[in-house]
Amino acid sequence: MSDDSFIEIGLVGRPHGLRGEVGVDFWAESPDLLRGTLWLRPGRGAPRPHTVA
């Protein structure tokens, strides 16, 4: 997939706590965008699929 196939909806912060939970600066109006599979890109690396628990 090319980067043109994605839009940014937020920024994942640093992990914290004993279980490595992260905070997200979410820019979209609807939390429904967090359902299903999300593609997260580490820095300038290739996007990888993740599921929100």
mmCIF file of C-alpha atoms in Angstrom:
data_model
loop_
_atom_site.group_PDB
_atom_site.id
_atom_site.type_symbol
_atom_site.label_atom_id
_atom_site.label_comp_id
_atom_site.label_asym_id
_atom_site.label_seq_id
_atom_site.Cartn_x
_atom_site.Cartn_y
_atom_site.Cartn_z
ATOM 1 C CA MET A 1 0.000 0.000 0.000
ATOM 2 C CA SER A 2 1.204 3.466 -0.733
ATOM 3 C CA ASP A 3 1.128 6.337 1.751
ATOM 4 C CA ASP A 4 -1.558 7.924 -0.453
ATOM 5 C CA SER A 5 -3.972 5.216 0.793
ATOM 6 C CA PHE A 6 -3.836 6.499 4.387
ATOM 7 C CA ILE A 7 -4.979 9.554 6.323
ATOM 8 C CA GLU A 8 -3.652 10.614 9.728
ATOM 9 C CA ILE A 9 -6.235 10.526 12.507
ATOM 10 C CA GLY A 10 -3.974 10.977 15.526
ATOM 11 C CA LEU A 11 -0.618 10.574 17.160
ATOM 12 C CA VAL A 12 0.308 7.723 19.523
ATOM 13 C CA GLY A 13 2.268 8.820 22.592
ATOM 14 C CA ARG A 14 4.893 7.022 24.651
ATOM 15 C CA PRO A 15 3.990 3.852 26.569
ATOM 16 C CA HIS A 16 3.436 4.191 30.320
ATOM 17 C CA GLY A 17 2.341 2.033 33.220
ATOM 18 C CA LEU A 18 3.070 -1.619 33.915
ATOM 19 C CA ARG A 19 1.228 -2.895 30.836
ATOM 20 C CA GLY A 20 2.650 -0.378 28.353
ATOM 21 C CA GLU A 21 -0.608 1.461 27.715
ATOM 22 C CA VAL A 22 -0.350 4.442 25.396
ATOM 23 C CA GLY A 23 -2.189 7.725 25.107
ATOM 24 C CA VAL A 24 -3.459 8.908 21.719
ATOM 25 C CA ASP A 25 -3.880 12.492 20.554
ATOM 26 C CA PHE A 26 -6.960 11.777 18.398
ATOM 27 C CA TRP A 27 -7.750 14.396 15.734
ATOM 28 C CA ALA A 28 -10.920 12.928 14.217
ATOM 29 C CA GLU A 29 -14.423 13.723 15.436
ATOM 30 C CA SER A 30 -15.672 10.134 15.597
ATOM 31 C CA PRO A 31 -14.152 7.349 17.735
ATOM 32 C CA ASP A 32 -15.724 4.886 15.254
ATOM 33 C CA LEU A 33 -12.542 5.287 13.185
ATOM 34 C CA LEU A 34 -10.729 3.279 15.892
ATOM 35 C CA ARG A 35 -12.814 0.142 15.253
ATOM 36 C CA GLY A 36 -11.439 -2.754 13.280
ATOM 37 C CA THR A 37 -7.899 -2.734 11.966
ATOM 38 C CA LEU A 38 -5.737 0.362 12.255
ATOM 39 C CA TRP A 39 -2.546 0.831 10.290
ATOM 40 C CA LEU A 40 0.136 2.436 12.433
ATOM 41 C CA ARG A 41 3.373 3.763 11.028
ATOM 42 C CA PRO A 42 6.410 3.829 13.348
ATOM 43 C CA GLY A 43 8.136 7.107 12.496
ATOM 44 C CA ARG A 44 8.975 6.944 8.836
ATOM 45 C CA GLY A 45 8.763 3.142 8.666
ATOM 46 C CA ALA A 46 6.235 1.048 6.797
ATOM 47 C CA PRO A 47 2.636 0.979 8.152
ATOM 48 C CA ARG A 48 1.665 -2.185 10.062
ATOM 49 C CA PRO A 49 -1.846 -3.440 10.971
ATOM 50 C CA HIS A 50 -2.976 -3.322 14.631
ATOM 51 C CA THR A 51 -6.237 -3.940 16.479
ATOM 52 C CA VAL A 52 -7.490 -1.663 19.277
ATOM 53 C CA ALA A 53 -8.506 -3.576 22.415
#
